[in-house]
Amino acid sequence: MYTIFSSASNAYKSAIKIIRVSGSHAKELPEIFSFKVTKPRVASIRKLYDLKKKIIDHALVIFFPGPKTVTGEDLFELHIHGSSVIEKKIYNVLCDNNKFRIAEKGEFTRRAFLNGVIDLTQAEALNDLINSETENQFKASISQYGGALSKKTLHWRNEIIHSLAKLETLIDFADEELPRNLQKTFHDNVVLLLKDMKRAIKFSSYGTRLRSGFVITLIGRPNVGKSSLVNYLSNKKIAIVTNQAGTTRDVLEVTLDFEGFPIILNDTAGIRKTSLEVEKIGINKALEKAKKSDIILILSDKEDFSFPELKPMPKVKKILVHTKCDLAVIKNNKVLNLSVKKDIGINKLVKTIVDYLKTLSPKEDVLLTKQRHIKAVKEAIKALSNIIDIDLNKNPELAAEHLRIAAKEIGKMTNLIDVEEILDDIFSNFCIGK
Ligand SMILES: Nc1nc2c(ncn2[C@@H]2O[C@H](COP(=O)(O)OP(=O)(O)OP(=O)(O)O)[C@@H](O)[C@H]2O)c(=O)[nH]1
Ligand SMILES: [Mg+2]
């Protein structure tokens, strides 16, 4: 197996760059770069030379012998000066050696997983952690990286295996009638487990939103100030603003951070009756977006917030915003007065949104944030639900089979040893060097 190497930092220029080398040949680096062997786990300053004995850099080097390393393999870290010339020289020396090659995306983490240092949910969380941009994304990913989901998964799996073991002993005594309370305890356990899993699924939509962003769509008649609000909130001139009705035609998307909540804010075409085909398409797009949103902000510069088009979306939270309140104020406590021009009501709007998002947030850690995990738990729930109606006296084997399916599904979350393509899919989302 090749020993892999890569820069652990992506910045083009930085004071220090760390090159990580992982694999069985990592320990040969002192010989390759002509420097004196260092003590394991001790940071030492060394001069690194190329193959012609020309100096490359004065670097801080640390050798971590495996298997107690982040990859589970021997690992060398070279803390070089951040110049791309130095980096290139290091790469050239290693590339000349056929035992080494540049790491693929996520390959360090992949090796950590294959060597059992972390499980799959932790590997996935590491990618989320690196990519986290808001406080709440950070919290969810660091808890998953710390093993919160692994712990829960292990608990579920143990419960299932435990029930299965019980059931299999019962199958061995198939000739005798089972004590009634035994059947009941068994079913009670399954019901409890189902409850716990369903609870995790219930909070999963919050979890996935935490990863991808809560969607807020602006809906209003033309010219009420939707694009002006988007520009104001994003602090950029994203959308064109004019005093002509019907300026915005397409859906424009901006990503924002509202007190730790990742937000995707959609600016849309103003809703009105129109014969213009392009505007009609825009209006339909706006309503489509609204349907899939967590919040619809209904904007109006008059006291008219009725949109029959939104009737089929009763479940989406709606916030009524009266725009251009520098010109006129509406006295109605269900309506938020706002002026982009005079900076009135913006903080209140953000607070209203954040307060609502907080009500969606579960009290406990969010466990399921990924479709892969959600799918596995749903499959397990399906299998376990089948057990409820089975009479253990008549068909214990069938119950055992459903338990086995559930255990397998749950096991998939943390371990996927033989499903290479899923591994490729997971690790291809990583950047090189992770
Ligand atoms: N007085 C005042 N005018 C505003 C305010 N916000 C926006 N406007 C003006 O209202 C007009 C329309 O603004 P836009 O942001 O383009 O409105 P829109 O809802 O995106 O319009 P469409 O894209 O056509 O649907 C512009 O002339 C803005 O300058 C405000 O708070 N006060
Ligand atoms: Mg607009």
Coordinates of C-alpha atoms and ligand atoms in Angstrom, one line a residue:
M1 CA 0.0 0.0 0.0
Y2 CA 1.2 3.5 -0.9
T3 CA 2.2 5.9 1.7
I4 CA 0.2 9.1 1.1
F5 CA 1.0 12.7 1.5
S6 CA -0.7 16.0 1.2
S7 CA -0.8 19.5 2.6
A8 CA -3.2 19.7 5.5
S9 CA -4.0 23.4 4.8
N10 CA -5.5 24.8 1.6
A11 CA -4.4 28.4 1.8
Y12 CA -2.3 29.4 -1.1
K13 CA 0.1 31.3 1.1
S14 CA 0.4 31.0 4.8
A15 CA 3.1 31.4 7.4
I16 CA 3.3 27.7 8.0
K17 CA 2.0 24.8 6.0
I18 CA 1.7 21.3 7.4
I19 CA 2.4 18.4 5.1
R20 CA 1.1 15.1 6.4
V21 CA 2.6 11.8 5.4
S22 CA 0.8 8.7 6.4
G23 CA 1.7 5.0 5.8
S24 CA 4.3 2.4 6.5
H25 CA 7.0 4.3 4.7
A26 CA 6.5 7.5 6.6
K27 CA 9.3 6.6 9.0
E28 CA 11.7 6.7 6.0
L29 CA 11.4 10.5 5.7
P30 CA 14.6 11.3 7.7
E31 CA 16.6 9.3 5.2
I32 CA 14.7 10.7 2.2
F33 CA 15.1 14.3 3.2
S34 CA 18.6 13.7 4.8
F35 CA 17.8 14.8 8.4
K36 CA 18.6 13.3 11.7
V37 CA 16.0 10.8 13.1
T38 CA 13.7 12.4 15.7
K39 CA 12.2 11.0 18.8
P40 CA 8.6 9.8 18.4
R41 CA 6.0 12.5 19.2
V42 CA 8.7 15.1 19.8
A43 CA 8.7 18.3 17.7
S44 CA 12.2 18.9 16.4
I45 CA 13.7 21.5 14.1
R46 CA 15.4 19.9 11.1
K47 CA 16.9 21.0 7.8
L48 CA 15.3 19.2 4.9
Y49 CA 17.3 18.5 1.7
D50 CA 16.4 17.3 -1.7
L51 CA 17.9 14.3 -3.5
K52 CA 20.9 16.4 -4.7
K53 CA 21.4 17.5 -1.1
K54 CA 20.3 21.0 -1.8
I55 CA 18.4 22.7 1.1
I56 CA 14.6 22.8 0.9
D57 CA 13.6 24.3 4.3
H58 CA 14.2 24.6 8.0
A59 CA 11.1 22.8 9.3
L60 CA 9.5 21.6 12.4
V61 CA 9.0 17.8 12.1
I62 CA 7.1 15.3 14.2
F63 CA 6.9 11.6 13.9
F64 CA 3.8 9.8 15.3
P65 CA 4.3 6.0 15.2
G66 CA 1.1 4.0 14.5
P67 CA -1.3 2.7 15.3
K68 CA -2.2 5.4 17.9
T69 CA -2.4 8.2 15.3
V70 CA -5.3 10.0 13.6
T71 CA -5.0 7.6 10.6
G72 CA -4.0 4.5 12.5
E73 CA -0.8 4.4 10.5
D74 CA 2.7 5.8 11.0
L75 CA 2.4 9.5 10.4
F76 CA 5.0 12.3 9.8
E77 CA 4.1 15.9 10.0
L78 CA 6.3 18.4 8.3
H79 CA 5.6 22.0 9.4
I80 CA 7.2 23.9 6.5
H81 CA 7.3 27.6 5.7
G82 CA 4.2 28.4 3.7
S83 CA 5.8 29.0 0.3
S84 CA 4.4 27.1 -2.6
V85 CA 8.0 26.7 -3.9
I86 CA 8.9 24.7 -0.7
E87 CA 5.8 22.7 -0.9
K88 CA 6.5 21.8 -4.5
K89 CA 10.1 20.8 -3.7
I90 CA 8.8 18.4 -1.0
Y91 CA 6.2 17.0 -3.4
N92 CA 8.9 16.5 -6.1
V93 CA 11.1 14.5 -3.7
L94 CA 8.2 12.3 -2.6
C95 CA 6.8 11.8 -6.1
D96 CA 10.2 10.6 -7.3
N97 CA 9.9 7.7 -4.8
N98 CA 7.5 5.0 -5.9
K99 CA 6.4 4.1 -2.4
F100 CA 4.6 7.5 -2.1
R101 CA 1.8 9.3 -3.8
I102 CA -0.4 12.3 -3.3
A103 CA -3.5 11.6 -1.2
E104 CA -6.9 11.5 -2.8
K105 CA -9.8 13.5 -1.4
G106 CA -10.6 12.4 2.1
E107 CA -8.0 9.7 2.0
F108 CA -6.5 10.4 5.5
T109 CA -10.0 10.1 7.0
R110 CA -10.8 7.1 4.9
R111 CA -7.7 5.3 6.3
A112 CA -8.7 6.4 9.8
F113 CA -12.1 4.7 9.2
L114 CA -10.6 1.6 7.6
N115 CA -8.1 1.2 10.5
G116 CA -10.9 1.6 13.1
V117 CA -9.8 4.9 14.6
I118 CA -13.2 6.4 13.9
D119 CA -16.5 5.0 12.6
L120 CA -18.3 6.2 9.6
T121 CA -20.6 8.7 11.3
Q122 CA -17.5 10.3 12.8
A123 CA -15.8 10.5 9.5
E124 CA -18.8 12.2 8.0
A125 CA -19.0 14.5 10.9
L126 CA -15.4 15.5 10.4
N127 CA -16.3 16.8 6.9
D128 CA -19.3 18.7 8.3
L129 CA -17.1 20.1 11.1
I130 CA -14.5 21.4 8.6
N131 CA -17.3 22.9 6.5
S132 CA -19.3 24.3 9.4
E133 CA -20.1 28.0 8.9
T134 CA -22.5 28.8 11.7
E135 CA -22.4 28.1 15.4
N136 CA -25.3 25.6 15.3
Q137 CA -23.7 23.7 12.4
F138 CA -20.5 23.6 14.5
K139 CA -22.4 22.3 17.6
A140 CA -24.1 19.5 15.7
S141 CA -21.0 18.3 13.9
I142 CA -18.7 18.4 16.9
S143 CA -21.1 16.4 18.9
Q144 CA -21.4 13.8 16.1
Y145 CA -17.6 13.8 15.7
G146 CA -17.3 13.2 19.4
G147 CA -19.4 10.1 18.9
A148 CA -22.9 11.1 20.0
L149 CA -24.5 9.4 17.0
S150 CA -22.1 6.4 17.3
K151 CA -23.2 6.0 20.9
K152 CA -26.9 6.0 20.1
T153 CA -26.4 3.7 17.2
L154 CA -24.5 1.2 19.3
H155 CA -27.3 1.4 21.9
W156 CA -29.9 0.6 19.3
R157 CA -27.9 -2.2 17.9
N158 CA -27.2 -3.7 21.3
E159 CA -30.9 -3.6 22.1
I160 CA -31.8 -5.3 18.9
I161 CA -29.1 -8.0 19.3
H162 CA -30.2 -8.5 22.8
S163 CA -33.8 -9.1 21.8
L164 CA -32.6 -11.4 19.0
A165 CA -30.6 -13.5 21.4
K166 CA -33.6 -13.8 23.7
L167 CA -35.8 -14.8 20.8
E168 CA -33.3 -17.4 19.6
T169 CA -33.3 -19.1 23.0
L170 CA -37.0 -19.2 22.8
I171 CA -37.0 -20.7 19.4
D172 CA -34.9 -23.6 20.9
F173 CA -37.8 -24.3 23.2
A174 CA -40.3 -24.2 20.4
D175 CA -42.3 -27.2 21.7
E176 CA -43.3 -25.5 24.9
E177 CA -45.8 -22.7 25.1
L178 CA -44.1 -19.4 25.9
P179 CA -44.9 -17.7 29.2
R180 CA -47.3 -14.8 28.5
N181 CA -45.2 -12.2 30.2
L182 CA -42.2 -13.1 28.2
Q183 CA -44.0 -12.3 25.0
K184 CA -45.1 -9.0 26.5
T185 CA -41.6 -8.0 27.7
F186 CA -40.3 -8.7 24.3
H187 CA -42.9 -6.6 22.6
D188 CA -42.5 -3.8 25.1
N189 CA -38.8 -3.6 24.4
V190 CA -39.4 -3.4 20.7
V191 CA -42.0 -0.6 21.2
L192 CA -39.6 1.3 23.4
L193 CA -36.9 1.1 20.8
L194 CA -39.3 2.2 18.1
K195 CA -40.3 5.2 20.1
D196 CA -36.6 6.2 20.5
M197 CA -35.9 5.8 16.8
K198 CA -39.0 7.7 15.8
R199 CA -38.0 10.5 18.1
A200 CA -34.7 10.8 16.3
I201 CA -36.4 10.8 12.9
K202 CA -38.8 13.6 14.2
F203 CA -35.9 15.9 14.8
S204 CA -34.0 14.9 11.7
S205 CA -35.7 17.5 9.5
Y206 CA -34.2 20.1 11.8
G207 CA -30.9 18.3 11.6
T208 CA -30.8 18.3 7.8
R209 CA -31.8 22.0 7.7
L210 CA -29.0 22.7 10.1
R211 CA -26.6 21.3 7.5
S212 CA -28.2 22.8 4.4
G213 CA -29.8 25.9 5.7
F214 CA -33.4 27.0 6.8
V215 CA -35.2 28.2 3.8
I216 CA -37.0 31.6 3.9
T217 CA -38.9 32.9 0.8
L218 CA -40.1 36.4 0.3
I219 CA -43.5 36.7 -1.3
G220 CA -45.2 40.0 -2.2
R221 CA -46.7 42.1 -5.0
P222 CA -44.2 43.7 -7.4
N223 CA -42.3 46.8 -6.1
V224 CA -43.0 46.3 -2.4
G225 CA -39.3 46.2 -1.6
K226 CA -38.4 42.4 -1.6
S227 CA -35.1 42.8 -3.4
S228 CA -34.2 45.9 -1.3
L229 CA -34.6 43.7 1.8
V230 CA -32.5 40.9 0.4
N231 CA -29.7 43.4 -0.5
Y232 CA -29.9 45.0 2.9
L233 CA -29.8 41.7 4.9
S234 CA -26.9 40.3 2.8
N235 CA -25.1 43.6 2.8
K236 CA -24.5 43.3 -0.9
K237 CA -26.2 44.4 -4.1
I238 CA -27.3 40.9 -5.0
A239 CA -30.6 41.8 -6.6
I240 CA -31.5 44.6 -9.0
V241 CA -33.7 47.2 -7.4
T242 CA -35.7 49.7 -9.5
N243 CA -38.9 51.6 -9.0
Q244 CA -40.5 49.6 -11.8
A245 CA -42.9 46.8 -10.8
G246 CA -41.7 43.4 -12.1
T247 CA -38.0 43.9 -11.8
T248 CA -37.1 40.5 -10.3
R249 CA -38.0 37.6 -12.6
D250 CA -36.0 34.7 -11.3
V251 CA -35.5 33.3 -7.9
L252 CA -32.3 34.7 -6.3
E253 CA -30.8 32.8 -3.4
V254 CA -28.5 34.3 -0.7
T255 CA -27.0 32.4 2.3
L256 CA -27.0 34.2 5.6
D257 CA -26.2 33.5 9.2
F258 CA -28.9 34.6 11.7
E259 CA -27.5 34.1 15.1
G260 CA -26.0 30.7 14.3
F261 CA -28.8 29.5 12.1
P262 CA -27.8 29.0 8.5
I263 CA -30.4 30.7 6.3
I264 CA -31.1 30.4 2.6
L265 CA -33.1 33.6 1.7
N266 CA -35.0 33.6 -1.6
D267 CA -35.9 36.8 -3.4
T268 CA -38.7 36.2 -5.9
A269 CA -40.8 37.8 -8.6
G270 CA -43.6 39.9 -7.4
I271 CA -47.0 38.1 -7.6
R272 CA -49.5 39.7 -9.9
K273 CA -51.8 38.8 -12.8
T274 CA -49.7 39.1 -16.0
S275 CA -49.8 38.1 -19.6
L276 CA -46.0 38.1 -19.9
E277 CA -44.8 34.5 -20.2
V278 CA -41.5 35.2 -18.5
E279 CA -43.1 36.8 -15.5
K280 CA -45.6 34.0 -15.2
I281 CA -42.7 31.5 -15.0
G282 CA -41.1 33.6 -12.4
I283 CA -44.3 33.8 -10.3
N284 CA -44.7 30.0 -10.5
K285 CA -41.1 29.5 -9.4
A286 CA -41.7 31.8 -6.5
L287 CA -44.7 29.8 -5.3
E288 CA -42.8 26.6 -5.7
K289 CA -40.0 27.9 -3.5
A290 CA -42.5 29.2 -1.0
K291 CA -44.1 25.7 -0.7
K292 CA -40.8 24.1 0.2
S293 CA -39.8 26.8 2.7
D294 CA -39.6 26.9 6.5
I295 CA -40.8 30.5 6.6
I296 CA -42.6 32.7 4.1
L297 CA -42.1 36.4 4.6
I298 CA -45.2 38.1 3.2
L299 CA -44.2 41.7 2.2
S300 CA -46.6 44.4 1.5
D301 CA -46.4 48.2 1.4
K302 CA -50.2 48.4 2.0
E303 CA -52.4 46.8 4.6
D304 CA -53.2 43.9 2.3
F305 CA -51.5 40.5 3.0
S306 CA -54.0 38.2 1.3
F307 CA -52.5 35.8 -1.1
P308 CA -54.9 33.1 -2.2
E309 CA -51.9 31.4 -3.9
L310 CA -50.5 30.6 -0.4
K311 CA -53.7 28.9 0.8
P312 CA -52.3 25.4 -0.1
M313 CA -49.4 26.0 2.2
P314 CA -51.0 26.1 5.6
K315 CA -48.1 24.4 7.4
V316 CA -45.4 26.9 6.4
K317 CA -44.8 29.6 9.0
K318 CA -45.8 33.1 7.7
I319 CA -44.5 36.4 8.9
L320 CA -46.3 39.6 7.8
V321 CA -44.0 42.5 7.0
H322 CA -45.2 46.0 6.1
T323 CA -42.5 47.6 4.0
K324 CA -41.6 51.2 3.5
C325 CA -42.9 52.2 7.0
D326 CA -40.9 55.4 6.6
L327 CA -43.8 56.4 4.4
A328 CA -46.7 55.0 6.4
V329 CA -47.1 52.9 9.6
I330 CA -49.6 50.1 10.1
K331 CA -51.0 49.8 13.6
N332 CA -51.6 46.0 13.8
N333 CA -49.6 43.9 16.2
K334 CA -49.7 40.9 13.8
V335 CA -47.7 43.0 11.3
L336 CA -44.0 44.0 11.5
N337 CA -43.3 47.5 10.3
L338 CA -40.1 47.7 8.4
S339 CA -38.1 50.3 6.4
V340 CA -34.9 49.5 4.6
K341 CA -34.5 53.1 3.8
K342 CA -34.5 54.2 7.4
D343 CA -33.3 51.0 9.0
I344 CA -36.4 50.4 11.0
G345 CA -37.6 46.9 12.1
I346 CA -34.7 44.9 10.6
N347 CA -33.4 43.7 14.0
K348 CA -37.0 42.9 15.0
L349 CA -37.5 40.8 11.9
V350 CA -34.3 38.8 12.4
K351 CA -35.3 38.3 16.0
T352 CA -38.8 37.1 15.0
I353 CA -37.2 34.6 12.6
V354 CA -34.6 33.4 15.1
D355 CA -37.2 33.0 17.9
Y356 CA -39.3 30.9 15.5
L357 CA -36.4 28.7 14.5
K358 CA -35.5 28.2 18.2
T359 CA -39.0 26.7 18.7
L360 CA -38.2 24.1 16.1
S361 CA -35.0 23.2 17.8
P362 CA -35.1 20.0 19.9
K363 CA -33.9 20.2 23.6
E364 CA -31.6 17.3 23.1
D365 CA -28.6 16.9 20.7
V366 CA -29.7 16.6 17.1
L367 CA -28.5 13.1 16.0
L368 CA -29.6 12.6 12.4
T369 CA -28.5 15.2 10.0
K370 CA -27.8 13.1 6.9
Q371 CA -30.1 11.3 4.4
R372 CA -27.9 8.2 4.6
H373 CA -28.5 7.9 8.4
I374 CA -32.2 8.9 8.2
K375 CA -32.7 6.2 5.5
A376 CA -31.1 3.5 7.7
V377 CA -33.1 4.4 10.7
K378 CA -36.3 4.5 8.7
E379 CA -35.6 1.0 7.3
A380 CA -34.9 -0.2 10.8
I381 CA -38.2 1.3 12.0
K382 CA -40.0 -0.5 9.2
A383 CA -38.5 -3.8 10.1
L384 CA -39.2 -3.4 13.8
S385 CA -42.8 -2.3 13.2
N386 CA -43.5 -5.6 11.5
I387 CA -42.7 -7.4 14.7
I388 CA -45.5 -5.9 16.7
D389 CA -48.2 -8.0 15.2
I390 CA -46.3 -11.3 15.2
D391 CA -47.3 -13.9 17.6
L392 CA -44.1 -15.3 19.0
N393 CA -45.7 -18.7 19.7
K394 CA -46.6 -19.1 16.1
N395 CA -43.9 -17.4 14.2
P396 CA -40.8 -16.6 16.2
E397 CA -38.5 -17.1 13.1
L398 CA -40.2 -14.3 11.3
A399 CA -39.7 -11.9 14.2
A400 CA -36.1 -12.9 14.4
E401 CA -35.7 -12.2 10.7
H402 CA -37.1 -8.6 11.1
L403 CA -34.7 -8.1 14.0
R404 CA -31.8 -9.1 11.9
I405 CA -32.8 -6.7 9.1
A406 CA -33.1 -3.9 11.7
A407 CA -29.7 -4.7 13.2
K408 CA -28.1 -4.7 9.7
E409 CA -29.7 -1.3 8.8
I410 CA -28.5 0.3 12.0
G411 CA -25.0 -1.3 11.6
K412 CA -24.7 0.3 8.2
M413 CA -24.6 3.7 9.8
T414 CA -21.3 3.2 11.5
N415 CA -19.7 0.5 9.4
L416 CA -19.7 -0.1 5.7
I417 CA -16.7 -2.3 5.3
D418 CA -17.8 -3.9 2.1
V419 CA -19.8 -1.2 0.3
E420 CA -17.0 0.5 -1.6
E421 CA -19.1 2.8 -3.7
I422 CA -20.8 4.4 -0.7
L423 CA -17.3 5.0 0.8
D424 CA -16.2 6.6 -2.5
D425 CA -19.3 8.8 -2.3
I426 CA -18.7 9.9 1.2
F427 CA -15.0 10.6 0.9
S428 CA -15.2 12.3 -2.5
N429 CA -17.0 15.2 -0.7
F430 CA -13.9 15.8 1.3
C431 CA -11.1 18.1 0.3
I432 CA -7.6 16.8 -0.4
G433 CA -5.5 16.7 2.8
K434 CA -8.4 15.6 5.1
Ligands
LIG1 N1 -39.4 54.7 0.9 C1 -38.9 53.5 0.8 N2 -38.8 52.9 -0.5 C2 -38.3 51.7 -0.5 C3 -38.0 50.9 0.6 N3 -37.6 49.7 0.2 C4 -37.6 49.7 -1.1 N4 -38.0 50.9 -1.6 C5 -38.1 51.3 -3.0 O1 -39.2 50.5 -3.6 C6 -38.9 50.3 -5.0 C7 -39.0 48.8 -5.3 O2 -38.0 48.1 -4.6 P1 -37.5 46.6 -5.0 O3 -36.7 46.2 -3.9 O4 -37.0 46.6 -6.4 O5 -39.0 45.9 -4.9 P2 -39.3 44.4 -5.3 O6 -40.4 44.0 -4.4 O7 -38.1 43.6 -5.4 O8 -39.9 44.6 -6.8 P3 -40.1 43.5 -7.9 O9 -38.8 42.8 -8.1 O10 -40.5 44.3 -9.1 O11 -41.2 42.6 -7.5 C8 -37.5 50.9 -5.2 O12 -37.6 52.1 -5.8 C9 -36.9 51.0 -3.8 O13 -36.0 52.0 -3.7 C10 -38.2 51.5 1.9 O14 -37.9 51.0 3.0 N5 -38.7 52.8 1.9
MG2 MG -37.3 42.5 -6.8

